[in-house]
Short mmCIF file of C-alpha atoms and ligand atoms in Angstrom, two decimals:
data_model
loop_
_atom_site.label_atom_id
_atom_site.label_comp_id
_atom_site.label_asym_id
_atom_site.label_seq_id
_atom_site.Cartn_x
_atom_site.Cartn_y
_atom_site.Cartn_z
CA UNK A 126 -105.84 41.41 87.80
CA UNK A 127 -108.43 41.26 85.03
CA UNK A 128 -109.48 37.74 84.58
CA UNK A 129 -111.78 37.83 81.64
CA UNK A 130 -110.29 35.57 78.97
CA UNK A 131 -110.13 37.09 75.69
CA UNK A 132 -110.59 34.82 72.77
CA UNK A 133 -108.39 35.54 70.05
CA UNK A 134 -109.09 34.13 66.55
CA UNK A 135 -106.31 33.04 64.58
CA UNK A 136 -105.58 34.72 61.20
CA UNK A 137 -106.43 32.92 58.33
CA UNK A 138 -108.95 30.88 59.63
CA UNK A 139 -108.22 27.23 58.15
CA UNK A 140 -109.07 24.91 60.76
CA UNK A 141 -109.75 27.53 63.55
CA UNK A 142 -112.24 26.33 66.09
CA UNK A 143 -112.62 29.22 68.18
CA UNK A 144 -115.43 32.06 67.96
CA UNK A 145 -117.20 34.00 70.57
CA UNK A 146 -120.68 33.13 69.40
CA UNK A 147 -122.44 30.09 70.71
CA UNK A 148 -123.10 28.00 67.65
CA UNK A 149 -126.68 26.34 67.10
CA UNK A 150 -127.50 23.37 64.79
CA UNK A 151 -128.52 25.83 61.68
CA UNK A 152 -125.23 27.71 61.91
CA UNK A 153 -122.88 24.59 62.26
CA UNK A 154 -124.21 22.69 59.32
CA UNK A 155 -124.23 25.67 57.15
CA UNK A 156 -120.68 25.65 57.96
CA UNK A 157 -120.34 22.13 56.70
CA UNK A 158 -120.70 20.81 60.16
CA UNK A 159 -121.50 16.76 60.28
CA UNK A 160 -119.35 16.36 57.36
CA UNK A 161 -117.13 13.74 59.07
CA UNK A 162 -120.18 11.30 59.68
CA UNK A 163 -120.70 10.83 55.94
CA UNK A 164 -117.16 9.39 55.77
CA UNK A 165 -116.76 5.84 55.99
CA UNK A 166 -114.95 4.50 59.42
CA UNK A 167 -111.90 3.30 57.44
CA UNK A 168 -111.78 6.74 55.68
CA UNK A 169 -111.91 8.75 59.04
CA UNK A 170 -109.74 6.66 60.84
CA UNK A 171 -107.35 7.02 58.20
CA UNK A 172 -107.38 10.73 58.24
CA UNK A 173 -106.91 10.56 62.22
CA UNK A 174 -103.88 8.29 62.04
CA UNK A 175 -102.48 10.24 59.33
CA UNK A 176 -102.84 13.25 61.42
CA UNK A 177 -100.98 11.73 64.28
CA UNK A 178 -103.50 13.08 66.43
CA UNK A 179 -102.86 12.82 70.10
CA UNK A 180 -105.25 13.23 73.28
CA UNK A 181 -105.65 16.79 74.06
CA UNK A 182 -106.65 16.13 77.98
CA UNK A 183 -103.12 15.74 79.27
CA UNK A 184 -101.71 12.44 78.14
CA UNK A 185 -100.80 13.09 74.74
CA UNK A 186 -101.70 9.38 73.82
CA UNK A 187 -102.22 8.67 69.90
CA UNK A 188 -105.93 8.71 69.46
CA UNK A 189 -105.95 6.28 66.55
CA UNK A 190 -104.28 3.63 68.79
CA UNK A 191 -106.68 4.23 71.77
CA UNK A 192 -109.86 3.97 69.01
CA UNK A 193 -108.48 0.87 67.61
CA UNK A 194 -107.86 -0.74 71.00
CA UNK A 195 -111.28 -0.36 72.08
CA UNK A 196 -112.78 -1.67 68.54
CA UNK A 197 -110.64 -4.71 68.68
CA UNK A 198 -112.06 -5.27 72.26
CA UNK A 199 -115.50 -7.71 72.43
CA UNK A 200 -118.26 -5.80 72.82
CA UNK A 201 -120.73 -4.03 73.84
CA UNK A 202 -118.47 -1.02 74.37
CA UNK A 203 -118.84 2.41 75.86
CA UNK A 204 -117.72 6.09 74.79
CA UNK A 205 -116.91 8.65 77.27
CA UNK A 206 -116.39 12.20 76.21
CA UNK A 207 -114.05 13.84 79.18
CA UNK A 208 -115.28 17.31 79.73
CA UNK A 209 -113.90 17.57 83.09
CA UNK A 210 -111.43 20.05 82.98
CA UNK A 211 -109.39 19.92 86.28
CA UNK A 212 -106.43 21.91 85.31
CA UNK A 213 -107.13 25.41 86.93
CA UNK A 214 -105.14 27.35 84.42
CA UNK A 215 -106.95 25.53 81.37
CA UNK A 216 -110.30 26.84 79.80
CA UNK A 217 -110.33 25.24 76.43
CA UNK A 218 -112.65 22.10 77.11
CA UNK A 219 -115.35 24.20 78.71
CA UNK A 220 -115.14 26.61 75.98
CA UNK A 221 -115.76 24.14 73.47
CA UNK A 222 -118.76 22.67 75.11
CA UNK A 223 -120.38 26.08 75.74
CA UNK A 224 -119.52 27.75 72.18
CA UNK A 225 -119.01 25.11 69.77
CA UNK A 226 -121.35 21.92 71.31
CA UNK A 227 -122.47 20.63 68.25
CA UNK A 228 -118.44 20.17 67.10
CA UNK A 229 -118.05 18.35 70.31
CA UNK A 230 -121.55 15.93 69.65
CA UNK A 231 -119.85 15.55 65.59
CA UNK A 232 -116.64 14.04 67.48
CA UNK A 233 -118.82 11.84 69.90
CA UNK A 234 -120.87 10.31 66.94
CA UNK A 235 -117.65 9.77 65.32
CA UNK A 236 -115.82 8.45 67.72
CA UNK A 237 -118.95 6.08 69.29
CA UNK A 238 -119.14 4.78 65.61
CA UNK A 239 -115.56 4.24 65.22
CA UNK A 240 -115.49 2.13 68.48
CA UNK A 241 -118.59 0.45 67.86
CA UNK A 242 -119.71 2.14 71.43
CA UNK A 243 -123.96 1.72 72.11
CA UNK A 244 -123.55 3.96 74.84
CA UNK A 245 -122.28 7.38 75.07
CA UNK A 246 -121.78 9.96 78.16
CA UNK A 247 -120.49 13.18 78.29
CA UNK A 248 -118.58 13.45 81.78
CA UNK A 249 -118.84 17.13 82.86
CA UNK A 250 -118.99 19.42 85.92
CA UNK A 251 -119.41 22.62 84.33
CA UNK A 252 -122.93 23.40 84.61
CA UNK A 253 -123.13 26.14 81.57
CA UNK A 254 -121.40 23.59 79.42
CA UNK A 255 -123.86 21.12 80.37
CA UNK A 256 -126.43 23.43 79.69
CA UNK A 257 -124.93 24.16 76.11
CA UNK A 258 -124.61 20.53 75.06
CA UNK A 259 -128.34 19.52 76.23
CA UNK A 260 -129.49 22.44 74.29
CA UNK A 261 -127.51 21.16 71.32
CA UNK A 262 -128.78 17.65 71.54
CA UNK A 263 -132.48 18.90 71.85
CA UNK A 264 -131.69 21.06 68.65
CA UNK A 265 -130.53 17.81 66.93
CA UNK A 266 -133.55 16.08 68.04
CA UNK A 267 -135.97 18.42 67.11
CA UNK A 268 -134.33 18.29 63.52
CA UNK A 269 -135.03 14.69 63.25
CA UNK A 270 -138.18 14.90 64.58
CA UNK A 271 -139.57 17.88 62.35
CA UNK A 272 -137.94 16.73 58.97
CA UNK A 273 -136.99 13.45 59.61
CA UNK A 274 -139.14 10.12 59.41
CA UNK A 275 -142.42 10.21 61.08
CA UNK A 276 -141.85 8.57 64.80
CA UNK A 277 -141.55 9.30 67.95
CA UNK A 278 -138.34 11.42 68.93
CA UNK A 279 -135.70 8.92 70.10
CA UNK A 280 -134.48 8.93 73.66
CA UNK A 281 -130.97 10.39 74.19
CA UNK A 282 -129.54 6.46 74.56
CA UNK A 283 -131.80 4.80 72.06
CA UNK A 284 -130.51 7.28 69.40
CA UNK A 285 -127.00 6.12 70.38
CA UNK A 286 -127.45 2.82 68.80
CA UNK A 287 -124.29 2.27 66.71
CA UNK A 288 -126.31 0.17 64.13
CA UNK A 289 -127.95 3.16 62.71
CA UNK A 290 -126.10 5.17 60.27
CA UNK A 291 -124.40 8.08 61.85
CA UNK A 292 -125.93 10.69 60.15
CA UNK A 293 -128.90 9.57 60.63
CA UNK A 294 -129.51 9.38 64.38
CA UNK A 295 -129.31 11.98 66.94
CA UNK A 296 -126.72 12.47 69.04
CA UNK A 297 -127.93 10.51 71.86
CA UNK A 298 -125.79 11.39 74.97
CA UNK A 299 -126.04 10.76 78.50
CA UNK A 300 -124.81 13.71 80.49
CA UNK A 301 -123.26 12.78 83.76
CA UNK A 302 -122.74 15.53 86.17
CA UNK A 303 -119.37 15.19 87.36
CA UNK A 304 -117.99 16.48 90.90
CA UNK A 305 -115.45 19.23 90.12
CA UNK A 306 -111.83 18.48 90.95
CA UNK A 307 -108.09 18.10 89.62
CA UNK A 308 -108.22 14.16 89.74
CA UNK A 309 -111.91 13.88 89.00
CA UNK A 310 -111.20 13.84 85.16
CA UNK A 311 -108.37 11.31 85.36
CA UNK A 312 -109.63 8.30 83.24
CA UNK A 313 -109.89 5.62 85.75
CA UNK A 314 -111.74 8.09 88.42
CA UNK A 315 -114.17 8.88 85.92
CA UNK A 316 -115.20 5.54 85.07
CA UNK A 317 -115.41 4.98 88.88
CA UNK A 318 -117.94 7.89 88.93
CA UNK A 319 -120.13 7.03 86.13
CA UNK A 320 -120.39 3.74 87.87
CA UNK A 321 -121.38 5.01 91.14
CA UNK A 322 -118.53 5.19 93.35
CA UNK A 323 -116.21 8.31 94.32
CA UNK A 324 -114.45 10.17 91.31
CA UNK A 325 -110.82 9.03 92.57
CA UNK A 326 -108.35 7.23 90.38
CA UNK A 327 -107.72 3.31 90.68
CA UNK A 328 -104.55 1.31 90.05
CA UNK A 329 -103.93 0.56 86.55
CA UNK A 330 -104.05 -2.19 84.92
CA UNK A 331 -106.95 -2.63 84.02
CA UNK A 332 -107.06 0.45 81.88
CA UNK A 333 -110.61 1.65 80.50
CA UNK A 334 -110.25 0.07 77.15
CA UNK A 335 -109.96 -3.15 78.37
CA UNK A 336 -112.39 -2.71 81.47
CA UNK A 337 -114.30 0.29 81.94
CA UNK A 338 -117.53 1.60 82.53
CA UNK A 339 -119.86 -1.41 83.75
CA UNK A 340 -116.76 -3.66 83.22
CA UNK A 341 -117.30 -3.01 79.59
CA UNK A 342 -114.31 -1.83 76.86
CA UNK A 343 -114.67 2.23 77.26
CA UNK A 344 -113.17 4.65 74.93
CA UNK A 345 -112.18 8.07 76.92
CA UNK A 346 -111.49 10.82 74.53
CA UNK A 347 -111.09 14.64 76.01
CA UNK A 348 -113.63 16.71 74.06
CA UNK A 349 -110.82 19.00 72.28
CA UNK A 350 -109.50 15.72 70.74
CA UNK A 351 -113.32 15.02 69.97
CA UNK A 352 -113.52 18.07 68.07
CA UNK A 353 -110.40 17.80 66.65
CA UNK A 354 -111.59 14.61 65.04
CA UNK A 355 -114.91 15.76 63.68
CA UNK A 356 -112.82 18.42 61.58
CA UNK A 357 -109.75 16.15 60.54
CA UNK A 358 -111.94 14.62 57.53
CA UNK A 359 -112.60 18.19 56.45
CA UNK A 360 -109.08 20.05 56.72
CA UNK A 361 -106.71 16.98 57.20
CA UNK A 362 -104.49 19.00 60.04
CA UNK A 363 -104.98 20.12 63.22
CA UNK A 364 -104.29 22.80 65.34
CA UNK A 365 -103.82 23.42 69.23
CA UNK A 366 -105.75 25.20 71.62
CA UNK A 367 -103.94 27.13 73.98
CA UNK A 368 -104.68 28.77 77.40
CA UNK A 369 -102.05 31.61 77.88
CA UNK A 370 -102.32 33.44 81.38
CA UNK A 371 -100.34 34.97 83.94
CA UNK A 372 -98.66 37.96 85.27
CA UNK A 373 -98.87 41.14 83.03
CA UNK A 374 -101.72 40.43 80.50
CA UNK A 375 -105.30 39.18 80.30
CA UNK A 376 -105.88 35.60 80.06
CA UNK A 377 -106.03 34.31 76.15
CA UNK A 378 -107.66 31.43 74.38
CA UNK A 379 -106.57 31.12 70.93
CA UNK A 380 -105.63 28.29 68.44
CA UNK A 381 -102.13 28.06 67.17
CA UNK A 382 -100.39 25.47 64.53
CA UNK A 383 -98.51 22.40 66.06
CA UNK A 384 -94.77 23.76 66.50
CA UNK A 385 -95.38 27.43 67.23
CA UNK A 386 -92.51 28.47 69.36
CA UNK A 387 -93.35 29.48 73.26
CA UNK A 388 -91.60 32.85 72.93
CA UNK A 389 -93.04 33.74 70.00
CA UNK A 390 -96.83 33.00 71.13
CA UNK A 391 -96.06 34.64 74.12
CA UNK A 392 -94.57 37.88 72.72
CA UNK A 393 -97.82 37.92 70.49
CA UNK A 394 -99.84 38.17 73.60
CA UNK A 395 -97.81 40.38 75.95
CA UNK A 396 -96.21 37.58 78.15
CA UNK A 397 -92.83 37.96 76.69
CA UNK A 398 -90.92 39.77 79.71
CA UNK A 399 -91.39 37.14 82.09
CA UNK A 400 -88.97 34.96 84.29
CA UNK A 401 -90.48 31.69 83.20
CA UNK A 402 -93.37 29.55 82.66
CA UNK A 403 -96.04 26.58 84.29
CA UNK A 404 -96.32 24.35 81.40
CA UNK A 405 -99.11 21.84 80.84
CA UNK A 406 -101.45 23.73 83.12
CA UNK A 407 -99.97 22.60 86.71
CA UNK A 408 -98.96 19.23 85.29
CA UNK A 409 -95.35 20.26 83.29
CA UNK A 410 -93.66 21.89 85.93
CA UNK A 411 -91.62 25.31 85.77
CA UNK A 412 -89.79 26.35 82.59
CA UNK A 413 -86.94 29.21 82.51
CA UNK A 414 -87.17 31.79 79.93
CA UNK A 415 -84.43 30.10 77.77
CA UNK A 416 -87.11 27.38 76.96
CA UNK A 417 -88.79 29.95 74.68
CA UNK A 418 -87.19 28.74 71.86
CA UNK A 419 -89.13 25.33 72.42
CA UNK A 420 -91.70 24.36 69.73
CA UNK A 421 -94.91 23.54 71.40
CA UNK A 422 -95.10 19.66 70.24
CA UNK A 423 -95.44 16.86 72.70
CA UNK A 424 -92.13 15.50 71.41
CA UNK A 425 -90.46 18.94 71.99
CA UNK A 426 -91.71 19.43 75.53
CA UNK A 427 -91.02 16.11 76.48
CA UNK A 428 -87.49 16.25 75.49
CA UNK A 429 -86.75 19.50 77.73
CA UNK A 430 -88.13 17.45 80.87
CA UNK A 431 -91.99 19.02 80.41
CA UNK A 432 -95.17 18.34 78.86
CA UNK A 433 -97.27 19.86 76.44
CA UNK A 434 -100.11 18.65 78.57
CA UNK A 435 -103.79 20.29 77.97
CA UNK A 436 -101.95 23.33 76.55
CA UNK A 437 -102.29 25.63 79.02
CA UNK A 438 -99.19 27.99 79.80
CA UNK A 439 -98.90 30.38 82.73
CA UNK A 440 -96.34 33.11 82.55
CA UNK A 441 -94.40 34.17 85.50
CA UNK A 442 -94.00 37.52 85.11
CA UNK A 443 -91.23 40.17 86.54
CA UNK A 444 -93.17 41.01 89.32
CA UNK A 445 -93.75 37.48 90.40
CA UNK A 446 -91.11 34.76 91.73
CA UNK A 447 -90.63 30.88 90.39
CA UNK A 448 -90.53 30.00 94.19
CA UNK A 449 -93.91 31.39 95.24
CA UNK A 450 -95.41 30.13 91.94
CA UNK A 451 -93.96 26.56 92.89
CA UNK A 452 -94.99 26.99 96.09
CA UNK A 453 -98.63 27.67 95.11
CA UNK A 454 -98.85 24.63 92.79
CA UNK A 455 -97.43 22.34 95.23
CA UNK A 456 -100.00 23.73 97.79
CA UNK A 457 -102.87 22.79 95.41
CA UNK A 458 -101.56 19.39 94.72
CA UNK A 459 -101.63 18.97 98.47
CA UNK A 460 -105.19 19.97 98.75
CA UNK A 461 -106.41 18.21 95.34
CA UNK A 462 -104.99 14.90 95.68
CA UNK A 463 -107.38 12.33 96.28
CA UNK A 464 -105.98 11.08 99.57
CA UNK A 465 -105.53 7.41 98.54
CA UNK A 466 -101.85 6.72 98.20
CA UNK A 467 -99.52 7.14 101.15
CA UNK A 468 -96.51 8.49 98.85
CA UNK A 469 -98.97 11.22 97.45
CA UNK A 470 -100.63 12.18 100.31
CA UNK A 471 -97.24 12.73 102.46
CA UNK A 472 -95.13 13.52 99.61
CA UNK A 473 -97.03 16.13 98.02
CA UNK A 474 -97.49 17.86 101.84
CA UNK A 475 -93.88 17.39 102.58
CA UNK A 476 -92.94 18.94 99.52
CA UNK A 477 -95.35 21.70 99.72
CA UNK A 478 -94.16 22.44 103.09
CA UNK A 479 -90.55 23.01 101.83
CA UNK A 480 -91.61 25.30 98.93
CA UNK A 481 -93.63 27.32 101.52
CA UNK A 482 -90.81 27.63 103.87
CA UNK A 483 -88.62 28.74 100.96
CA UNK A 484 -91.32 31.35 100.13
CA UNK A 485 -91.07 32.65 103.57
CA UNK A 486 -87.75 32.91 103.88
CA UNK A 487 -87.34 29.92 106.85
CA UNK A 488 -85.98 27.10 104.66
CA UNK A 489 -82.56 25.62 105.55
CA UNK A 490 -80.14 24.07 103.23
CA UNK A 491 -80.86 20.49 104.57
CA UNK A 492 -84.64 21.05 103.57
CA UNK A 493 -83.78 21.55 100.14
CA UNK A 494 -81.74 18.57 99.63
CA UNK A 495 -84.54 16.68 101.23
CA UNK A 496 -86.59 18.21 98.62
CA UNK A 497 -84.53 17.33 95.77
CA UNK A 498 -84.32 13.53 97.22
CA UNK A 499 -88.35 13.57 97.08
CA UNK A 500 -88.71 14.91 93.65
CA UNK A 501 -86.47 12.17 92.36
CA UNK A 502 -87.79 9.09 94.62
CA UNK A 503 -91.33 9.61 94.90
CA UNK A 504 -92.03 9.77 90.81
CA UNK A 505 -94.53 6.43 89.37
CA UNK A 506 -95.11 6.18 93.07
CA UNK A 507 -98.93 7.28 92.99
CA UNK A 508 -102.00 5.62 90.98
CA UNK A 509 -102.47 8.56 88.88
CA UNK A 510 -100.24 11.52 87.56
CA UNK A 511 -100.51 13.92 90.42
CA UNK A 512 -97.60 12.70 92.60
CA UNK A 513 -95.41 12.84 89.51
CA UNK A 514 -96.80 16.48 88.64
CA UNK A 515 -95.70 17.76 91.99
CA UNK A 516 -92.22 16.03 91.62
CA UNK A 517 -91.59 17.48 88.28
CA UNK A 518 -92.81 21.14 90.02
CA UNK A 519 -90.34 20.25 92.88
CA UNK A 520 -87.45 19.16 90.53
CA UNK A 521 -87.76 21.96 87.81
CA UNK A 522 -87.65 24.51 90.35
CA UNK A 523 -84.64 23.04 91.70
CA UNK A 524 -82.80 22.74 88.40
CA UNK A 525 -83.88 25.66 86.23
CA UNK A 526 -83.98 28.29 89.40
CA UNK A 527 -80.77 27.72 91.39
CA UNK A 528 -80.13 31.17 91.95
CA UNK A 529 -83.45 32.08 93.25
CA UNK A 530 -83.49 29.12 95.56
CA UNK A 531 -80.07 30.51 96.96
CA UNK A 532 -81.46 33.90 97.46
CA UNK A 533 -84.81 32.51 99.38
CA UNK A 534 -82.09 30.62 101.57
CA UNK A 535 -80.00 33.60 102.40
CA UNK A 536 -82.89 36.37 102.61
CA UNK A 537 -86.63 36.68 102.50
CA UNK A 538 -87.85 37.60 98.93
CA UNK A 539 -89.33 41.13 98.36
CA UNK A 540 -91.54 40.00 95.42
CA UNK A 541 -92.97 36.79 97.35
CA UNK A 542 -93.74 39.17 100.07
CA UNK A 543 -95.83 41.38 98.03
CA UNK A 544 -97.50 38.34 96.44
CA UNK A 545 -101.17 37.18 97.04
CA UNK A 546 -100.84 33.13 98.22
CA UNK A 547 -102.88 30.41 96.72
CA UNK A 548 -102.91 29.14 92.90
CA UNK A 549 -106.82 29.24 93.10
CA UNK A 550 -106.61 33.28 93.43
CA UNK A 551 -103.55 33.65 91.37
CA UNK A 552 -103.64 31.12 88.13
CA UNK A 553 -107.19 29.98 87.82
CA UNK A 554 -108.56 31.29 84.77
CA UNK A 555 -112.61 31.73 83.70
CA UNK A 556 -113.74 30.76 80.36
CA UNK A 557 -114.92 33.06 78.18
CA UNK A 558 -118.76 33.84 78.40
CA UNK A 559 -120.70 32.90 74.91
CA UNK A 560 -122.84 35.50 73.22
CA UNK A 561 -126.17 34.14 71.61
CA UNK A 562 -125.88 33.59 68.12
S1 SF4 B 606 -101.30 9.77 93.33
FE1 SF4 B 606 -102.42 11.26 94.67
S2 SF4 B 606 -103.80 12.12 93.61
FE2 SF4 B 606 -103.42 10.07 92.41
S3 SF4 B 606 -104.83 8.73 93.26
FE3 SF4 B 606 -102.88 8.47 94.60
S4 SF4 B 606 -103.48 10.04 96.44
FE4 SF4 B 606 -104.82 10.50 94.75
#
């Protein structure tokens, strides 16, 4: 399969954040960059609230409410930009950091200012992304050092002092080299890692906005959420970055308006003839072809029992099989879970075992019954969302693909026999390589 991700620039521009050339500071400022930093905090927050911006990391929590919660807590406060894109089918965050680092930095400056943070951390494991943001920080430091007041260039951390007007300071950002992994970017795992512990989730409460990095109130925002915040004061509306991949066509990263229908998007990029989708990366379960009329919004996806998540969609093509897709995703969760919660460790392993038996044509009806019971009973019993995502994968397979289940119980599936095994092999998408500007 051709795994090079195409970047599709939407017609009409507008809030388009996509492009193929890495944007340096001069280019960024020439196109109106950093203008969000000239607004009052009240105006910027009002724009975020009016746009009903929701987090783009997966949970979809309202961004303005998160900012207000941290702002209301006693300081000192911390901002963490979450650039750890652990969803194998998503590339948008790495793309933004590699190609539009100044947009991410502007969002960080703005968010830090709104929350009253005096420490800012970018949490990222992707080395090219970290390099690109470090280079962007150096460009900002050089701009101030060369043209600003004659003083020593500030250190990155000093420069994030929230008492300075945001437009006048360098985007001082600590870059934390994160451990890659599916649970590493979960917000309590990230707090734990920055504080020197393992990148594994902890029980909630407390949530990071109450007690996060070094015990301080911490605002954790995904890098796309930050980029969107920076653009909102300019455009007043917000799009959605979508990674679309799967069998049949090359992966594509594009920006769509909220509410575009799944089938319309799939048809635009050659994914229309398929047997279903994995939604929300691996977190939203399987969708049947009949879900094609669903608008891509948090509410509509939730209404059909799925999630928009990080906006990644994987098409299950006609040569593919929903049972094999579910088996690969459950096996991935079985490997990727943090090994902390008994229900998750045993539950994902047991569900993965039944799905694998179905794929191999060796499962019996009693196993399918047990799979159904686990998918219902184990929900909400893990410290993070991994176990729930595994339950949703199993439950959606059983609900939407009963004919395929019957077929796999009766005989071995010719498609499954031909398919390679492993979610990493079949569904992992690689970010586009930036051209130098
Ligand atoms: S639910 Fe699973 S992945 Fe999440 S913390 Fe518990 S064991 Fe780890």
